[in-house]
Every structure is written in C-alpha cells, then in structure tokens.
Coordinates of C-alpha atoms in Angstrom, one line a residue:
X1 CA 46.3 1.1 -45.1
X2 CA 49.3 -0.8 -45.6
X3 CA 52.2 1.1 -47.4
X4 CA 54.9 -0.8 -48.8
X5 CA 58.8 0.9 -48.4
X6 CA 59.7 2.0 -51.6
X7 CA 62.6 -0.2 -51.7
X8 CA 60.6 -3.2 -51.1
X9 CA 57.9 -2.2 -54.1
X10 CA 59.6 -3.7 -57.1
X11 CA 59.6 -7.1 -55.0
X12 CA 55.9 -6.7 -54.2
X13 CA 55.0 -5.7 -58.1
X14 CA 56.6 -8.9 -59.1
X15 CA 54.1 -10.8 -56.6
X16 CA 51.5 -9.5 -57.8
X17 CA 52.6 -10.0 -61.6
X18 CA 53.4 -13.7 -60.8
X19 CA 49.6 -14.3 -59.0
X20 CA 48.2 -12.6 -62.4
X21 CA 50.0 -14.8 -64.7
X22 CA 48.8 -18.1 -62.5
X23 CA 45.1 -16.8 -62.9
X24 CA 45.6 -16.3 -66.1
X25 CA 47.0 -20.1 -66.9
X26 CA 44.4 -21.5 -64.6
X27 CA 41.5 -19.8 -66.5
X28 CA 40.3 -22.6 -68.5
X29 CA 40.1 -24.9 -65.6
X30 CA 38.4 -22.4 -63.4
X31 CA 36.4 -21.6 -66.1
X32 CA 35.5 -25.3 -66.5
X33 CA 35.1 -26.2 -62.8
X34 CA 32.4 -23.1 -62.7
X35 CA 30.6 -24.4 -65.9
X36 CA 30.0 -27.8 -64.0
X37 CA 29.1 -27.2 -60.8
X38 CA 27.2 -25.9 -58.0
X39 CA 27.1 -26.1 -54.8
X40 CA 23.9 -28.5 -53.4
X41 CA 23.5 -26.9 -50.1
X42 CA 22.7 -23.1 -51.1
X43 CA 22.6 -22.9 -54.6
X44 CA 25.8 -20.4 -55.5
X45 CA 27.6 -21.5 -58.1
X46 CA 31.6 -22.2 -58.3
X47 CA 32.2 -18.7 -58.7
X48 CA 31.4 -17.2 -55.1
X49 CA 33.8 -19.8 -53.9
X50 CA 36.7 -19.5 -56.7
X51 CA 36.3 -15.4 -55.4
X52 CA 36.3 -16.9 -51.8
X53 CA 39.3 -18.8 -52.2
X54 CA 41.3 -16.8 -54.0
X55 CA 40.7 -14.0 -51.7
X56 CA 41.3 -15.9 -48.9
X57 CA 44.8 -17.0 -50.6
X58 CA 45.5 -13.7 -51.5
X59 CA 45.5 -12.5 -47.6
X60 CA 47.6 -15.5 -46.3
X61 CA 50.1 -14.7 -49.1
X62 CA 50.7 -11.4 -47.9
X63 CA 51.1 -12.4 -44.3
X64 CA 54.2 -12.0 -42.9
X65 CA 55.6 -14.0 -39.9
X66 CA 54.9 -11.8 -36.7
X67 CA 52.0 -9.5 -38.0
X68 CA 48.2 -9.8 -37.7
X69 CA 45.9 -10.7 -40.0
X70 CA 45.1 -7.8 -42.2

C-alpha cells in the first residue's frame, strides 16, 4: 500500500485529474484504433493492449527516482 503525505495529496489529485482529462480527449482515437484493428498473431483486439499500455504508463508515471518498481 502506498500512502501518499497529506501534504503532497492535492499535487497527486491533480495527476490523476490531468491523466483523466488526456483519456478523455484521446477517446475517439482510441476508440477508432480499437474499431480497426486486431492483433494477427493471437487474435485480441486493440483493447487488451490500449489497457496494457495505459497501465504500463500509469506505473512508470508514478515512479519516482530512487524507488522500486511498485
């Protein structure tokens, strides 16, 4: 469990905000990407990788310089 200082939360609210809002805007595109493709070698489609990826993202954004990966 990672608890966040309280006086660091407002700071780590806005980050969160901020990633929702950039989903949000890239909706249609990812929406469009999914729509056209899939992947040839095992079938899933766009979305298990748009999940992938933007889980993957999420982790290295939350990184910080000297700690493990979470």
């Amino acid at each position: 469990m990672n608890l966040t200082p309280i006086d660091e939360l407002s700071a780590v609210l806005d980050r969160w905000v901020a990633a929702a809002e950039a989903l949000q805007v890239a909706a249609p595109r990812i929406a469009a990407v999914r729509a056209q493709h899939t992947t040839a070698s095992s079938g899933d489609t766009a979305v298990d990788h748009t999940a992938d990826v933007l889980h993957d993202a999420g982790h290295r954004a939350d990184r910080k310089p000297g700690r493990g990966a979470s």
